[in-house]
Amino acid sequence: DTEVTQTPKHLVMGMTNKKSLKCEQHMGHRAMYWYKQKAKKPPELMFVYSYEKLSINESVPSRFSPECPNSSLLNLHLHALQPEDSALYLCASSLEPGGQGAEKLFFGSGTQLSVL
Amino acid sequence: AQSVTQPDIHITVSEGASLELRCNYSYGATPYLFWYVQSPGQGLQLLLKYFSGDTLVQGIKGFEAEFKRSQSSFNLRKPSVHWSDAAEYFCAVDPNTGFQKLVFGTGTRLLVSP
């Protein structure tokens, strides 16, 4: 299994809703990532988890709350989002969090989020 | 300032013609370098990477890239483009600071004409 699975593929939510994005991998990878990609823009790193601990938070607003319940799962909890948060949210994983052991990121297909 | 530049927003190539996508980076030391491809609404797929050693690297789908330290460039090439290569191509840099923090260029959209 060399896949990163993200659910749901599409999500529409209101600004008062609470929703969660889910990411799963069974490759034994110890680092997992959330990226945000606005339309026609490159992906931008949001969070990095290393061995189930939050290692990097790229100054992401608190309305985005990541969670890593175990080594295979990564969630992104959403609350009180704004329309400008509409984007493709990509999850990725790598064998190790840094150095040449992290040489390859495996990306999921993403969750296309629309905030109304 | 540290940056990754892809100067071409769009490129149109005839099917069967050769392709070169440009990427320049601005970092103090040689970072790890990557090329990714993304089809619409999809995740990213790694085409190839450079860490050290041979400056000409081979990737999947017939792509190759050449690292030129003197020009701070890592250009992607393919000798003969297929219609299925139409996609968005991102050059990315990992500054090698301990945690993998990919910084992506702005991307180049490849269009393939019949």
Coordinates of C-alpha atoms in Angstrom, one line a residue:
Chain A
D1 CA 0.0 0.0 0.0
T2 CA 1.7 3.2 -1.2
E3 CA -1.2 5.5 -0.9
V4 CA -2.2 8.5 1.2
T5 CA -6.0 8.5 1.5
Q6 CA -7.9 11.7 2.2
T7 CA -11.6 12.0 3.0
P8 CA -13.9 13.6 2.1
K9 CA -12.8 14.5 -1.5
H10 CA -15.2 17.5 -1.4
L11 CA -16.6 19.5 1.5
V12 CA -18.9 22.5 1.6
M13 CA -19.4 24.2 4.9
G14 CA -20.8 27.3 6.4
M15 CA -18.8 29.7 8.5
T16 CA -20.4 28.5 11.7
N17 CA -19.9 24.8 11.0
K18 CA -17.4 22.4 12.6
K19 CA -16.0 19.8 10.3
S20 CA -12.9 17.6 10.1
L21 CA -10.6 16.4 7.3
K22 CA -9.1 13.0 7.5
C23 CA -5.9 11.6 6.2
E24 CA -4.6 8.0 6.5
Q25 CA -1.5 6.1 5.4
H26 CA -0.3 2.6 6.1
M27 CA 3.2 2.8 4.8
G28 CA 4.8 3.1 8.3
H29 CA 5.7 6.7 7.7
R30 CA 6.6 8.7 10.8
A31 CA 6.0 12.2 9.4
M32 CA 2.8 13.6 8.2
Y33 CA 2.0 17.0 6.7
W34 CA -0.9 19.3 5.9
Y35 CA -0.6 21.7 2.9
K36 CA -3.0 24.3 1.7
Q37 CA -3.3 25.0 -2.0
K38 CA -5.4 28.0 -3.3
A39 CA -6.6 27.9 -6.9
K40 CA -3.8 28.4 -9.4
K41 CA -1.2 28.7 -6.6
P42 CA 1.5 26.3 -5.2
P43 CA 0.9 24.3 -2.1
E44 CA 1.9 26.0 1.2
L45 CA 2.9 24.1 4.3
M46 CA 0.6 24.3 7.3
F47 CA 1.7 21.7 9.8
V48 CA 4.2 18.9 10.2
Y49 CA 3.8 16.0 12.6
S50 CA 6.9 14.0 13.5
Y51 CA 6.4 10.7 15.4
E52 CA 2.9 11.9 16.2
K53 CA 4.1 15.1 17.7
L54 CA 3.4 18.5 16.2
S55 CA 6.8 19.8 15.1
I56 CA 6.0 22.7 12.8
N57 CA 3.1 25.1 12.7
E58 CA 3.5 27.7 10.0
S59 CA 1.6 30.4 11.9
V60 CA -1.7 28.9 10.9
P61 CA -4.8 30.5 12.4
S62 CA -6.3 28.7 15.4
R63 CA -9.5 28.0 13.4
F64 CA -7.4 25.1 11.9
S65 CA -6.6 22.5 14.5
P66 CA -4.5 19.5 13.6
E67 CA -4.6 16.2 15.4
C68 CA -2.5 13.0 15.0
P69 CA -4.3 10.2 17.0
N70 CA -1.8 7.6 15.9
S71 CA 1.0 7.0 13.5
S72 CA -1.4 6.3 10.6
L73 CA -3.9 9.0 11.0
L74 CA -3.9 12.8 10.7
N75 CA -6.9 15.0 11.1
L76 CA -7.5 18.6 10.5
H77 CA -10.4 20.1 12.5
L78 CA -12.1 23.1 11.1
H79 CA -14.1 25.7 13.0
A80 CA -15.4 29.1 12.1
L81 CA -13.7 29.2 8.8
Q82 CA -13.8 32.2 6.4
P83 CA -14.6 32.1 2.7
E84 CA -10.9 32.8 2.0
D85 CA -10.1 29.5 3.5
S86 CA -11.6 27.8 0.5
A87 CA -8.8 25.7 -1.0
L88 CA -7.5 22.2 -1.8
Y89 CA -6.1 20.7 1.4
L90 CA -3.4 18.2 0.8
C91 CA -2.1 15.7 3.2
A92 CA 1.3 14.1 2.7
S93 CA 3.6 11.6 4.5
S94 CA 7.2 10.7 4.5
L95 CA 9.2 7.9 6.0
E96 CA 11.2 10.3 8.2
P97 CA 10.6 13.9 9.0
G98 CA 13.9 15.3 7.7
G99 CA 17.2 14.7 5.9
Q100 CA 17.5 12.2 3.1
G101 CA 15.2 9.9 5.0
A102 CA 12.4 12.3 4.1
E103 CA 13.4 12.2 0.5
K104 CA 10.0 11.5 -0.8
L105 CA 6.7 12.9 0.1
F106 CA 3.6 10.9 -0.8
F107 CA 0.7 13.2 -1.4
G108 CA -3.0 12.4 -1.1
S109 CA -5.5 13.6 -3.7
G110 CA -6.7 16.3 -1.4
T111 CA -10.0 17.6 0.0
Q112 CA -11.5 20.4 -2.0
L113 CA -13.0 22.7 0.6
S114 CA -15.6 25.5 -0.1
V115 CA -16.6 27.8 2.7
L116 CA -19.8 29.7 2.1
Chain B
A1 CA 15.5 36.3 0.2
Q2 CA 15.1 32.6 -0.2
S3 CA 12.9 31.7 -3.1
V4 CA 12.1 29.3 -5.9
T5 CA 11.3 30.8 -9.3
Q6 CA 9.6 29.3 -12.2
P7 CA 9.6 32.0 -14.8
D8 CA 7.1 30.4 -17.2
I9 CA 3.5 30.5 -16.2
H10 CA 2.3 28.6 -19.3
I11 CA 4.1 26.6 -21.9
T12 CA 2.6 25.1 -25.0
V13 CA 4.4 22.3 -26.7
S14 CA 3.5 20.2 -29.7
E15 CA 3.1 16.5 -29.1
G16 CA 6.4 14.8 -29.9
A17 CA 8.4 17.9 -29.4
S18 CA 11.0 18.4 -26.7
L19 CA 10.3 20.2 -23.4
E20 CA 12.3 22.2 -20.9
L21 CA 10.8 23.8 -17.8
R22 CA 12.9 26.2 -16.0
C23 CA 13.5 26.5 -12.2
N24 CA 15.9 28.8 -10.3
Y25 CA 16.4 28.9 -6.6
S26 CA 17.9 31.3 -4.2
Y27 CA 19.3 29.7 -1.1
G28 CA 22.6 30.0 0.7
A29 CA 23.6 26.4 0.4
T30 CA 22.5 23.7 -2.1
P31 CA 19.1 22.6 -1.0
Y32 CA 17.4 19.4 -1.9
L33 CA 15.6 19.9 -5.2
F34 CA 12.4 18.2 -6.5
W35 CA 10.1 18.3 -9.4
Y36 CA 6.4 17.4 -8.9
V37 CA 3.5 17.1 -11.3
Q38 CA -0.1 17.8 -10.5
S39 CA -3.2 17.0 -12.6
P40 CA -6.3 19.2 -12.0
G41 CA -7.9 18.6 -8.6
Q42 CA -5.3 16.0 -7.7
G43 CA -2.4 15.6 -5.4
L44 CA 1.2 15.9 -6.4
Q45 CA 3.4 13.1 -7.8
L46 CA 7.2 13.2 -7.5
L47 CA 8.9 13.1 -10.9
L48 CA 12.5 13.2 -9.6
K49 CA 14.8 14.6 -7.0
Y50 CA 18.4 15.8 -6.5
F51 CA 20.3 15.5 -3.2
S52 CA 23.9 15.2 -4.3
G53 CA 26.2 13.4 -6.8
D54 CA 25.5 13.2 -10.5
T55 CA 24.0 16.4 -11.6
L56 CA 21.8 14.8 -14.3
V57 CA 19.0 12.9 -12.6
Q58 CA 16.5 10.6 -14.2
G59 CA 12.9 10.4 -13.1
I60 CA 9.7 8.7 -14.0
K61 CA 7.7 9.1 -17.2
G62 CA 10.9 9.8 -19.2
F63 CA 11.7 13.1 -17.4
E64 CA 15.2 14.2 -16.5
A65 CA 16.6 17.3 -14.8
E66 CA 20.0 18.9 -14.6
F67 CA 21.4 20.6 -11.5
K68 CA 23.7 23.5 -12.4
R69 CA 25.2 25.0 -9.3
S70 CA 26.7 28.0 -11.1
Q71 CA 23.3 29.0 -12.3
S72 CA 21.3 27.9 -9.3
S73 CA 19.0 26.1 -11.7
F74 CA 17.3 22.7 -11.8
N75 CA 15.6 22.6 -15.2
L76 CA 13.3 19.7 -16.1
R77 CA 13.5 18.2 -19.6
K78 CA 11.7 15.6 -21.7
P79 CA 12.8 14.6 -25.2
S80 CA 9.4 13.9 -26.6
V81 CA 6.2 15.1 -25.0
H82 CA 3.0 13.0 -24.9
W83 CA -0.5 14.5 -24.6
S84 CA -0.9 12.9 -21.2
D85 CA 2.0 15.1 -19.9
A86 CA -0.4 18.1 -19.9
A87 CA -0.5 19.2 -16.2
E88 CA 0.9 21.6 -13.7
Y89 CA 4.6 21.2 -12.9
F90 CA 6.1 22.4 -9.6
C91 CA 9.7 22.8 -8.8
A92 CA 10.3 22.5 -5.0
V93 CA 13.1 23.1 -2.6
D94 CA 13.8 21.6 0.8
P95 CA 16.3 23.9 2.5
N96 CA 17.6 20.9 4.5
T97 CA 17.1 22.5 7.9
G98 CA 16.3 19.3 9.6
F99 CA 12.6 19.0 8.9
Q100 CA 11.3 18.6 5.4
K101 CA 9.7 21.9 4.6
L102 CA 9.1 21.9 0.9
V103 CA 8.9 25.4 -0.7
F104 CA 7.2 25.3 -4.1
G105 CA 7.7 27.5 -7.1
T106 CA 4.6 29.1 -8.6
G107 CA 4.2 26.3 -11.1
T108 CA 4.3 26.0 -14.9
R109 CA 1.2 24.8 -16.7
L110 CA 2.1 22.6 -19.6
L111 CA -0.3 22.5 -22.6
V112 CA 0.2 19.9 -25.3
S113 CA -1.1 20.6 -28.8
P114 CA -1.8 17.9 -31.3

